[in-house]
CSV table of C-alpha atoms in Angstrom, one decimal:
chain,number,residue,atom,x,y,z
A,1,MET,CA,-43.8,-113.5,-47.8
A,2,VAL,CA,-46.3,-113.4,-50.6
A,3,GLU,CA,-44.6,-115.7,-53.1
A,4,THR,CA,-43.9,-119.3,-52.0
A,5,ALA,CA,-42.1,-122.0,-53.8
A,6,THR,CA,-44.1,-125.0,-55.0
A,7,LYS,CA,-42.7,-128.5,-54.7
A,8,HIS,CA,-41.9,-129.8,-58.2
A,9,THR,CA,-40.5,-132.9,-59.8
A,10,PRO,CA,-38.8,-133.0,-63.2
A,11,THR,CA,-41.0,-134.0,-66.1
A,12,THR,CA,-39.8,-137.0,-68.0
A,13,PRO,CA,-38.9,-135.8,-71.5
A,14,SER,CA,-41.6,-137.1,-73.9
A,15,GLY,CA,-40.6,-135.4,-77.1
A,16,THR,CA,-43.5,-132.9,-76.7
A,17,GLU,CA,-41.3,-130.3,-75.0
A,18,ALA,CA,-39.1,-128.3,-77.3
A,19,THR,CA,-35.9,-126.2,-76.7
A,20,VAL,CA,-37.0,-122.6,-76.2
A,21,GLN,CA,-34.7,-119.6,-76.4
A,22,ALA,CA,-35.9,-116.1,-75.6
A,23,SER,CA,-34.5,-112.7,-74.9
A,24,GLY,CA,-36.0,-109.4,-73.9
A,25,VAL,CA,-36.5,-106.9,-71.1
A,26,CYS,CA,-36.7,-108.0,-67.5
A,27,ILE,CA,-37.8,-106.1,-64.4
A,28,MET,CA,-36.5,-107.6,-61.1
A,29,CYS,CA,-37.1,-106.5,-57.5
A,30,TYR,CA,-35.7,-107.4,-54.2
A,31,ARG,CA,-35.8,-106.2,-50.6
A,32,ALA,CA,-32.4,-104.7,-49.6
A,33,ILE,CA,-30.9,-105.7,-46.3
A,34,SER,CA,-29.4,-103.2,-43.8
A,35,ASP,CA,-26.0,-103.0,-45.4
A,36,ARG,CA,-27.5,-102.4,-48.9
A,37,SER,CA,-26.0,-105.6,-50.2
A,38,PRO,CA,-28.0,-107.6,-52.8
A,39,VAL,CA,-27.4,-110.9,-51.0
A,40,LEU,CA,-31.0,-111.8,-50.2
A,41,MET,CA,-33.4,-114.5,-49.5
A,42,GLN,CA,-35.4,-114.2,-52.7
A,43,MET,CA,-35.9,-112.0,-55.8
A,44,HIS,CA,-39.0,-111.5,-58.0
A,45,GLY,CA,-38.8,-111.1,-61.7
A,46,HIS,CA,-41.1,-110.1,-64.7
A,47,PHE,CA,-39.7,-111.1,-68.1
A,48,VAL,CA,-41.1,-109.6,-71.3
A,49,PRO,CA,-39.6,-111.6,-74.3
A,50,THR,CA,-39.0,-109.6,-77.4
A,51,SER,CA,-37.7,-112.6,-79.3
A,52,VAL,CA,-38.7,-116.3,-78.9
A,53,THR,CA,-37.3,-119.2,-80.9
A,54,VAL,CA,-38.8,-122.8,-80.5
A,55,SER,CA,-37.0,-125.9,-81.9
A,56,ALA,CA,-40.3,-127.7,-82.6
A,57,PRO,CA,-43.2,-125.5,-83.8
A,58,SER,CA,-45.8,-128.2,-82.9
A,59,ALA,CA,-44.8,-128.2,-79.2
A,60,PRO,CA,-47.1,-126.7,-76.6
A,61,GLU,CA,-46.7,-122.9,-76.3
A,62,THR,CA,-44.4,-121.9,-73.4
A,63,LEU,CA,-43.4,-118.3,-74.0
A,64,THR,CA,-45.1,-115.6,-76.1
A,65,GLN,CA,-43.4,-112.6,-77.5
A,66,SER,CA,-44.4,-109.4,-75.6
A,67,VAL,CA,-46.4,-111.3,-72.9
A,68,GLY,CA,-44.9,-110.9,-69.4
A,69,VAL,CA,-43.6,-114.0,-67.7
A,70,PRO,CA,-43.3,-114.0,-63.8
A,71,PHE,CA,-40.5,-115.9,-62.1
A,72,LEU,CA,-39.0,-116.3,-58.6
A,73,LEU,CA,-35.4,-116.7,-57.6
A,74,LEU,CA,-34.6,-118.7,-54.4
A,75,PRO,CA,-31.3,-119.7,-53.0
A,76,SER,CA,-30.0,-122.8,-54.8
A,77,ALA,CA,-31.0,-126.1,-53.3
A,78,ARG,CA,-27.8,-127.8,-54.5
A,79,PRO,CA,-25.2,-125.1,-55.3
A,80,PRO,CA,-21.9,-125.9,-56.9
A,81,GLN,CA,-19.0,-126.2,-54.4
A,82,PRO,CA,-16.3,-123.6,-55.2
A,83,HIS,CA,-12.5,-124.2,-55.1
A,84,ARG,CA,-11.4,-123.7,-51.5
A,85,CYS,CA,-8.4,-121.7,-52.6
A,86,CYS,CA,-10.5,-119.2,-54.5
A,87,PHE,CA,-13.1,-118.1,-51.9
A,88,THR,CA,-13.5,-117.8,-48.2
A,89,GLU,CA,-16.7,-118.8,-46.4
A,90,THR,CA,-17.8,-115.2,-46.3
A,91,ASP,CA,-17.3,-114.3,-50.0
A,92,ALA,CA,-18.2,-117.6,-51.7
A,93,PRO,CA,-20.4,-117.0,-54.8
A,94,ASN,CA,-24.2,-117.0,-54.5
A,95,PHE,CA,-26.3,-119.3,-56.6
A,96,TRP,CA,-30.0,-119.1,-57.3
A,97,ASP,CA,-32.7,-121.5,-58.6
A,98,ALA,CA,-35.0,-119.6,-61.1
A,99,SER,CA,-38.6,-120.9,-61.2
A,100,ILE,CA,-40.3,-119.5,-64.3
A,101,GLN,CA,-44.1,-119.6,-64.7
A,102,LEU,CA,-44.9,-120.6,-68.3
A,103,ALA,CA,-48.1,-120.5,-70.3
A,104,PRO,CA,-50.4,-123.3,-69.1
A,105,LEU,CA,-50.9,-126.5,-71.0
A,106,PRO,CA,-53.8,-126.8,-73.4
A,107,SER,CA,-55.6,-128.7,-70.6
A,108,GLY,CA,-55.3,-125.6,-68.4
A,109,LYS,CA,-52.8,-127.2,-66.0
A,110,PRO,CA,-50.1,-124.8,-64.9
A,111,ARG,CA,-46.6,-125.3,-66.0
A,112,THR,CA,-43.3,-124.2,-64.5
A,113,ALA,CA,-39.7,-124.4,-65.7
A,114,LEU,CA,-36.6,-124.4,-63.5
A,115,VAL,CA,-33.1,-123.2,-64.3
A,116,ALA,CA,-30.9,-124.2,-61.4
A,117,ASN,CA,-27.6,-122.7,-60.1
A,118,VAL,CA,-27.7,-119.3,-61.7
A,119,GLN,CA,-24.7,-117.4,-60.3
A,120,GLN,CA,-25.0,-113.9,-58.9
A,121,MET,CA,-22.0,-112.1,-60.3
A,122,ASP,CA,-20.1,-109.4,-58.3
A,123,ALA,CA,-21.4,-106.2,-60.0
A,124,GLY,CA,-20.8,-103.8,-57.0
A,125,GLY,CA,-23.6,-101.9,-55.3
A,126,ASP,CA,-27.2,-102.8,-55.7
A,127,ALA,CA,-27.2,-103.8,-59.4
A,128,VAL,CA,-27.9,-107.4,-60.1
A,129,VAL,CA,-26.0,-109.5,-62.7
A,130,LEU,CA,-26.9,-113.1,-63.1
A,131,ASP,CA,-25.3,-115.8,-65.3
A,132,SER,CA,-25.8,-119.6,-65.5
A,133,GLU,CA,-22.5,-120.0,-67.4
A,134,TYR,CA,-20.2,-119.5,-64.5
A,135,SER,CA,-16.4,-119.9,-64.9
A,136,ASP,CA,-14.7,-123.3,-64.5
A,137,TRP,CA,-12.6,-121.9,-61.7
A,138,ILE,CA,-15.6,-121.9,-59.4
A,139,GLN,CA,-15.6,-125.7,-59.3
A,140,LYS,CA,-13.3,-128.4,-60.5
A,141,ALA,CA,-15.7,-129.8,-63.1
A,142,ARG,CA,-17.9,-127.3,-64.8
A,143,LEU,CA,-21.4,-128.6,-65.4
A,144,GLN,CA,-22.2,-129.4,-69.0
A,145,ARG,CA,-25.6,-127.7,-69.3
A,146,GLU,CA,-28.0,-127.1,-72.1
A,147,ASP,CA,-30.3,-124.6,-70.4
A,148,GLY,CA,-29.3,-121.0,-69.6
A,149,PHE,CA,-30.3,-117.8,-67.8
A,150,THR,CA,-28.6,-114.3,-67.9
A,151,PHE,CA,-29.6,-110.9,-66.7
A,152,ARG,CA,-27.7,-107.6,-66.7
A,153,THR,CA,-29.0,-104.5,-64.9
A,154,SER,CA,-29.1,-101.3,-67.0
A,155,ILE,CA,-31.4,-99.1,-64.9
A,156,LEU,CA,-31.6,-99.1,-61.1
A,157,LYS,CA,-34.7,-97.8,-59.3
A,158,SER,CA,-35.2,-97.0,-55.6
A,159,GLY,CA,-37.6,-95.0,-53.4
A,160,CYS,CA,-40.7,-93.8,-55.1
A,161,ASP,CA,-39.5,-95.0,-58.5
A,162,ALA,CA,-39.1,-98.5,-57.2
A,163,ALA,CA,-42.6,-98.3,-55.6
A,164,LEU,CA,-44.2,-97.4,-58.9
A,165,ALA,CA,-42.5,-100.2,-60.7
A,166,ILE,CA,-43.5,-102.8,-58.1
A,167,ARG,CA,-47.1,-101.6,-58.1
A,168,LYS,CA,-47.2,-102.1,-61.9
A,169,TYR,CA,-45.2,-105.3,-62.3
A,170,PHE,CA,-45.6,-107.1,-58.9
A,171,PRO,CA,-49.1,-106.2,-57.8
A,172,SER,CA,-49.3,-109.1,-55.3
A,173,LEU,CA,-46.3,-107.7,-53.4
A,174,TYR,CA,-48.0,-104.3,-53.3
A,175,ALA,CA,-51.5,-105.5,-52.5
A,176,TYR,CA,-50.5,-107.6,-49.5
A,177,GLY,CA,-48.8,-104.6,-47.9
A,178,GLU,CA,-45.2,-105.7,-48.4
A,179,HIS,CA,-44.6,-102.4,-50.1
A,180,ASN,CA,-46.0,-98.8,-50.3
A,181,GLU,CA,-44.8,-95.4,-51.4
A,182,HIS,CA,-43.5,-94.6,-47.9
A,183,ALA,CA,-41.3,-97.7,-47.6
A,184,GLY,CA,-39.5,-97.4,-51.0
A,185,ASP,CA,-36.0,-97.3,-49.5
A,186,ASP,CA,-36.4,-101.0,-48.5
A,187,TRP,CA,-36.8,-102.1,-52.1
A,188,ILE,CA,-34.6,-102.1,-55.2
A,189,VAL,CA,-35.8,-102.5,-58.8
A,190,CYS,CA,-33.4,-103.6,-61.5
A,191,VAL,CA,-34.4,-103.2,-65.2
A,192,GLY,CA,-32.2,-104.8,-67.9
A,193,HIS,CA,-31.7,-107.4,-70.6
A,194,MET,CA,-32.4,-111.1,-70.0
A,195,THR,CA,-31.9,-114.2,-72.0
A,196,LEU,CA,-33.5,-117.6,-71.2
A,197,LYS,CA,-32.9,-121.1,-72.7
A,198,LEU,CA,-35.1,-124.0,-71.7
A,199,GLU,CA,-34.6,-127.6,-72.7
A,200,ALA,CA,-36.6,-130.8,-72.1
A,201,ASN,CA,-35.4,-131.3,-68.5
A,202,SER,CA,-36.2,-127.7,-67.6
A,203,PHE,CA,-39.9,-128.3,-67.5
A,204,LEU,CA,-41.5,-129.3,-64.3
A,205,SER,CA,-44.8,-130.8,-63.2
A,206,SER,CA,-46.5,-130.0,-59.9
A,207,SER,CA,-46.7,-132.8,-57.4
A,208,ALA,CA,-49.5,-133.2,-55.0
């Protein structure tokens, strides 16, 4: 796979990181498995904020309006445990950890944010719906969280249309031969609306 997860450790809040809220258009792609179910090993995203609000204007820039932000979704490292009475082992909800690549620090050091345990909702078919505010019937004690991540598919692309979108928004996937016009049926592209909220503990620092 082209994209790999980097080991991160949470950054200790220092007062320099501000709460950031953004909304906009998101293009997401994933490789469909044989039964066409969107239950996958990873998903790639490209978020273009159309609105950005920062709680402290003096904080380092993290997101810029109209500038694309790449992110990667991997299966959650520590997913919530659902009520045993609500799900079986085969239909338990899927949770993802969203790793977002932010604007680098003024020093040039790369910066990443993490929104953990984003639930993949049952939307039917190949459309992806994600929400970090899952219902309290999934687990006995709902997490009290300040961060947030939502995505709703409005346009679904496959075949050649998906290939063109991947070539434009995910060139590394295309360039390394994981996709071409003749293998479009293996990939699904979802276009839709996304919201993102980052708070102090969302920001990560790379470890050696």
